[in-house]
PDB file of C-alpha atoms in Angstrom:
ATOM      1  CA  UNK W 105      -9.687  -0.641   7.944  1.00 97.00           C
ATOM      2  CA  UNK W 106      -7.868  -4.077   7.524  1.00 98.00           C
ATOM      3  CA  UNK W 107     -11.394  -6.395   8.362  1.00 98.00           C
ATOM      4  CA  UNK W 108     -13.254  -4.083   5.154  1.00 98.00           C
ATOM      5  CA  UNK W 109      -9.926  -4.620   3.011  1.00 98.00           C
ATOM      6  CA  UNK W 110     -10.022  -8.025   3.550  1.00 98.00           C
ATOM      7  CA  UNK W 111     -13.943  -8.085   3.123  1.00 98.00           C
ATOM      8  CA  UNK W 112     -13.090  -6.284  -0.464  1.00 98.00           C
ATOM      9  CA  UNK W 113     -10.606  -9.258  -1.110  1.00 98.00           C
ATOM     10  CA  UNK W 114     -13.261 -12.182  -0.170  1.00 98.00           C
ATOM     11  CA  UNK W 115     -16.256 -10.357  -1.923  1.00 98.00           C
ATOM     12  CA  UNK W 116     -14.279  -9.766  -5.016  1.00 97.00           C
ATOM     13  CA  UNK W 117     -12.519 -13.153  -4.781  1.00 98.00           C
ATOM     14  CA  UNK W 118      -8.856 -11.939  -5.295  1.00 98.00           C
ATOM     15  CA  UNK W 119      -6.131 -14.237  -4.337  1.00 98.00           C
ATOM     16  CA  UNK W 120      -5.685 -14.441  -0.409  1.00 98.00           C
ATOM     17  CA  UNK W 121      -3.398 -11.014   1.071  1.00 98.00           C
ATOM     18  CA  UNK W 122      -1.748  -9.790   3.708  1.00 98.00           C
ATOM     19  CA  UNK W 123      -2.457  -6.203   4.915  1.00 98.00           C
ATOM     20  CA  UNK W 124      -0.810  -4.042   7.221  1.00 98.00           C
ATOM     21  CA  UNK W 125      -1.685  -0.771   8.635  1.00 98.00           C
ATOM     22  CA  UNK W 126       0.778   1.517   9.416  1.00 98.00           C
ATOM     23  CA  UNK W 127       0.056   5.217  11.715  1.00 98.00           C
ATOM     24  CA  UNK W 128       2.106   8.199  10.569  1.00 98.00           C
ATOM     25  CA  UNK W 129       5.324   7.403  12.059  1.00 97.00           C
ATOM     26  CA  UNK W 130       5.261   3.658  10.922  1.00 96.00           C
ATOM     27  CA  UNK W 131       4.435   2.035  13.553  1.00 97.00           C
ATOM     28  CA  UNK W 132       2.491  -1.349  12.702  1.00 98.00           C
ATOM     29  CA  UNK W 133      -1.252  -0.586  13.860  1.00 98.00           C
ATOM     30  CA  UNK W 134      -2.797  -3.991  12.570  1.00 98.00           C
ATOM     31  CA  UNK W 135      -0.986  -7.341  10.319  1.00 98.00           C
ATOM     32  CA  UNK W 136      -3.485  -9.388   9.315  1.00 98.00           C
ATOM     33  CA  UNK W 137      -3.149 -12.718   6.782  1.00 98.00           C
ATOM     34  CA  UNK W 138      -5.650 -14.915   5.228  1.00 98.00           C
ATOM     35  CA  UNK W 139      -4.841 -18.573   5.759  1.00 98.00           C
ATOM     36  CA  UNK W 140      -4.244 -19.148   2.081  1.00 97.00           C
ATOM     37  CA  UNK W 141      -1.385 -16.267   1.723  1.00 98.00           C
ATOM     38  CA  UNK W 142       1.762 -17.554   1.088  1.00 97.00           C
ATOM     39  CA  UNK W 143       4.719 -15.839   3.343  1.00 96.00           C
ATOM     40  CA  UNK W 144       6.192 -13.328   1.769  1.00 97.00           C
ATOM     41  CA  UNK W 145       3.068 -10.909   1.304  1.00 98.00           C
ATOM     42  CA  UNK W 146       2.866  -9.710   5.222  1.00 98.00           C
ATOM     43  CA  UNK W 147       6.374  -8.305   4.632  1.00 97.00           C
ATOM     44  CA  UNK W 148       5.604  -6.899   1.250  1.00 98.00           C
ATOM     45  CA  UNK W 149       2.175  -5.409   2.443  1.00 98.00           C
ATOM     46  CA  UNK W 150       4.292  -3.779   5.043  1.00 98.00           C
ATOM     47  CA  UNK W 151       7.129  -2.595   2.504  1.00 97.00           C
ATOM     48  CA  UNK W 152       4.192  -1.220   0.317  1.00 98.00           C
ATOM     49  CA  UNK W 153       2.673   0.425   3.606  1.00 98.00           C
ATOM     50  CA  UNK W 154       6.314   1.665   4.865  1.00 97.00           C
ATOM     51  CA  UNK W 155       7.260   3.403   1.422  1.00 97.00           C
ATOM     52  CA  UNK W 156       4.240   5.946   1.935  1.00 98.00           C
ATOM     53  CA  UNK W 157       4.631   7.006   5.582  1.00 97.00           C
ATOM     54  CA  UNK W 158       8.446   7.320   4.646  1.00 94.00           C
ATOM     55  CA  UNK W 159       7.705   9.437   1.002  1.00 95.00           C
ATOM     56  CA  UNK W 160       4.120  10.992   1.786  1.00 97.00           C
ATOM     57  CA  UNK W 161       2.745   9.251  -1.700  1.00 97.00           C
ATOM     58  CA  UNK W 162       1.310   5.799  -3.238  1.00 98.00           C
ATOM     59  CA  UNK W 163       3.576   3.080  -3.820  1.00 97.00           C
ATOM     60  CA  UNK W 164       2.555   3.435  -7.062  1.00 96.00           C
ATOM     61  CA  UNK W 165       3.225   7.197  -7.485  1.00 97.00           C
ATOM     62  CA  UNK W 166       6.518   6.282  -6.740  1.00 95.00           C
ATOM     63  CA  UNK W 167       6.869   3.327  -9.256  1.00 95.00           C
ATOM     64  CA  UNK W 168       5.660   5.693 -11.905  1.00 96.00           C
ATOM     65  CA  UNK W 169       7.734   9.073 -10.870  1.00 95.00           C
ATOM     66  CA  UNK W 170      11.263   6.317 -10.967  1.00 95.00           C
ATOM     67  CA  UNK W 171      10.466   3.920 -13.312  1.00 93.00           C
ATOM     68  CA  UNK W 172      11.796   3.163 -16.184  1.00 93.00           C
ATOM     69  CA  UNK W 173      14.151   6.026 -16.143  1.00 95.00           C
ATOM     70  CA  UNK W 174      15.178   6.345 -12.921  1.00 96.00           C
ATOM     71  CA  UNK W 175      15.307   2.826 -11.928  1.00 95.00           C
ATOM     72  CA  UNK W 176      19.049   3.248 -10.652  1.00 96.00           C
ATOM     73  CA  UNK W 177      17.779   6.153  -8.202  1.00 95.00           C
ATOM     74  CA  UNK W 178      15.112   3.947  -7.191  1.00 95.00           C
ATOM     75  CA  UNK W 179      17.268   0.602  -6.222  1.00 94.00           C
ATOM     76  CA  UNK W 180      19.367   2.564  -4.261  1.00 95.00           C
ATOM     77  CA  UNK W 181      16.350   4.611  -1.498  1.00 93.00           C
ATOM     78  CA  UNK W 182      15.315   0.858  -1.127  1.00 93.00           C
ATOM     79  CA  UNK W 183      18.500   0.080  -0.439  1.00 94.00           C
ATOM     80  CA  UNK W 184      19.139   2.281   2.023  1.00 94.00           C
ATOM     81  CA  UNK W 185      15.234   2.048   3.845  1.00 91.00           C
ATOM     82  CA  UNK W 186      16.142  -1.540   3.672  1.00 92.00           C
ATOM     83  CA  UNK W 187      19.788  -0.605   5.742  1.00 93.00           C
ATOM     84  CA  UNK W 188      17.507   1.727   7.610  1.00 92.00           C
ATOM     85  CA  UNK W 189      15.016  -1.091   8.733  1.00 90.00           C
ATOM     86  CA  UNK W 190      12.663   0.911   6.719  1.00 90.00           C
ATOM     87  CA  UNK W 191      11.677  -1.197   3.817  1.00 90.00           C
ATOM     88  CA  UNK W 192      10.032  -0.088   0.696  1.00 93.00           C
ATOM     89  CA  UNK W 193       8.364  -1.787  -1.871  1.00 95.00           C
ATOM     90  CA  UNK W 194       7.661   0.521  -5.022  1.00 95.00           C
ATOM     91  CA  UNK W 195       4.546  -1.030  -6.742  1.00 93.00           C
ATOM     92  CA  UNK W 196       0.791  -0.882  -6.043  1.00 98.00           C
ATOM     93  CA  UNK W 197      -0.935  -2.117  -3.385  1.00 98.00           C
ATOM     94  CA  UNK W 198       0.212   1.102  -1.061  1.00 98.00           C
ATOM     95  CA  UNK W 199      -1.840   3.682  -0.348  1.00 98.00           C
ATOM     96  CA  UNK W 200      -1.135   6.782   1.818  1.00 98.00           C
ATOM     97  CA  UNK W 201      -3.972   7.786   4.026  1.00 98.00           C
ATOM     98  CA  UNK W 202      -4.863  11.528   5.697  1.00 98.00           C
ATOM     99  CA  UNK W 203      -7.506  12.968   7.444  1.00 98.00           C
ATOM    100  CA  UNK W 204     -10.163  14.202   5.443  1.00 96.00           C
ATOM    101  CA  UNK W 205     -10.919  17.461   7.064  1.00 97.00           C
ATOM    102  CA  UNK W 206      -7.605  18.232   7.688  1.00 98.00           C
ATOM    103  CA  UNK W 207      -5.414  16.383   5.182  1.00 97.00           C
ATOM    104  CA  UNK W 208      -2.702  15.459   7.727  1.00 98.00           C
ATOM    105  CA  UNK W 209      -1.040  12.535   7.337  1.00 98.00           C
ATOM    106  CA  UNK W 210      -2.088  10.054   9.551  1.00 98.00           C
ATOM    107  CA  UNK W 211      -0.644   6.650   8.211  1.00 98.00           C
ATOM    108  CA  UNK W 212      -0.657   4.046   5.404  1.00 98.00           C
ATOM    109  CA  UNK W 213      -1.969   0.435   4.331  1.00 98.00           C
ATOM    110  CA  UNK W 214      -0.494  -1.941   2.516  1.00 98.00           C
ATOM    111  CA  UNK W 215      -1.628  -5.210   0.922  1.00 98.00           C
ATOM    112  CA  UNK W 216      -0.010  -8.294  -1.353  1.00 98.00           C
ATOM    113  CA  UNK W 217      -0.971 -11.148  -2.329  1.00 98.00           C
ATOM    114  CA  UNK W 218      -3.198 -10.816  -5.592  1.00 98.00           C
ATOM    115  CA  UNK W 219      -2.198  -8.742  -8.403  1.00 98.00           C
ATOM    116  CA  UNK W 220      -0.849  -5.211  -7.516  1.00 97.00           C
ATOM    117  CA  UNK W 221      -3.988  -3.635  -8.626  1.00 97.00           C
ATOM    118  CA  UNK W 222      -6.192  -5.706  -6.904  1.00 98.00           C
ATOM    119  CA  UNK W 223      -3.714  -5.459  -4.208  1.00 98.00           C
ATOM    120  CA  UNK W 224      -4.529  -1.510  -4.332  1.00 98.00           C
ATOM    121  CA  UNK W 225      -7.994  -1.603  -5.111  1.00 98.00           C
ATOM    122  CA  UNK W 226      -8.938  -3.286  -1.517  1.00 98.00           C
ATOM    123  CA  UNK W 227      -6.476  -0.996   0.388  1.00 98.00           C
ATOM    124  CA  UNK W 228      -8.428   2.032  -0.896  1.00 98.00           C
ATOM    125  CA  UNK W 229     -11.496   0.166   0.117  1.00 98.00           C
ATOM    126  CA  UNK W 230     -10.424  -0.272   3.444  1.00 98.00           C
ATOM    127  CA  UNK W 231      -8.757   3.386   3.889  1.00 98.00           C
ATOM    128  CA  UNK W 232     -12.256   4.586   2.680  1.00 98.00           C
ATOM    129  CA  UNK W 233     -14.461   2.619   4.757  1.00 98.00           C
ATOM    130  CA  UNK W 234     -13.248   4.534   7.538  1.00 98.00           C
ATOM    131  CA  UNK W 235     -13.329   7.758   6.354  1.00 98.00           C
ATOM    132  CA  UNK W 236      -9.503   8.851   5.342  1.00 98.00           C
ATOM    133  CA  UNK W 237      -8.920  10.166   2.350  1.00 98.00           C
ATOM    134  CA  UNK W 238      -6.369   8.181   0.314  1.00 98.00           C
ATOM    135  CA  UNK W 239      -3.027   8.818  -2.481  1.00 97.00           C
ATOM    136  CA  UNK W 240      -4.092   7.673  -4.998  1.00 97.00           C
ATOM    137  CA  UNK W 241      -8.176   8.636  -4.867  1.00 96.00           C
ATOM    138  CA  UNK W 242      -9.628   5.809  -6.800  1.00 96.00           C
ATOM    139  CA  UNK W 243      -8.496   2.558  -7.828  1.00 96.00           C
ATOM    140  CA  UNK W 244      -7.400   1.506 -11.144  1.00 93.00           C
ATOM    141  CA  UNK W 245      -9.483  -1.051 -11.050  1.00 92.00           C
ATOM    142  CA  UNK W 246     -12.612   1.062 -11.586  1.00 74.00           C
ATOM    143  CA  UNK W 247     -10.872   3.177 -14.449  1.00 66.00           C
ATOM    144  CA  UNK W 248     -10.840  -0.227 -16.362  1.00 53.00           C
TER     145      UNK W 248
END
């Protein structure tokens, strides 16, 4: 899942990312970072990866159910994952993945590093290549 995300980054020639992939308890599967990523990404990939295992939806579900009006709401569950050593990073590039057939949950990717749609566009890619089915289905990228 991360080596076709990060094919999706290279073949669209995005900005360099980090992704992780996270199972359905939030453990860290894979972490992987292209050479040019600056720091921060790889814990903002996980953040963005960590937010859907902990609410069952996209990082950017959850951008658009708190923000603008609930922004107060929002600050304070990150917050508290962040007390929890759960962080959570409420913007695209986080995509909640399940089983096809049986639509468990089964974990979550998360990427940074180019723009947050980019971000989500190759972490659908990735989740897809393999077969999961993904929150949100298709990228925003190919609505544009």
């Amino acid at each position: 899942m991360a080596n076709a995300a990060l094919r999706e980054v290279r073949a669209r020639a995005f900005k360099d990312v980090s992704v992780c992939v996270l199972d359905a308890s939030g453990r860290v599967i894979v972490s992987k970072t292209m050479v040019g990523c600056p720091t921060l990404p790889a814990e903002l990939a996980h953040a963005k990866a960590s937010l859907c295992v902990g609410m069952h939806a996209s990082s950017r579900a959850l951008r658009d159910k708190y923000l603008p009006e609930k922004q107060a709401q929002l600050l304070a569950m990150t917050t508290i994952g962040a007390a929890a050593g759960k962080p959570l990073a409420a913007f695209p590039g986080g995509v909640l993945c399940r089983d096809a057939a049986s639509k468990c949950v089964v974990g979550a990717i998360g990427i940074s590093g180019a723009a947050a749609d980019e971000d989500e566009h190759c972490a659908l890619a990735g989740a897809h290549a393999v077969g999961l089915a993904t929150e949100p289905a298709e990228s925003a990228l190919v609505k544009a």
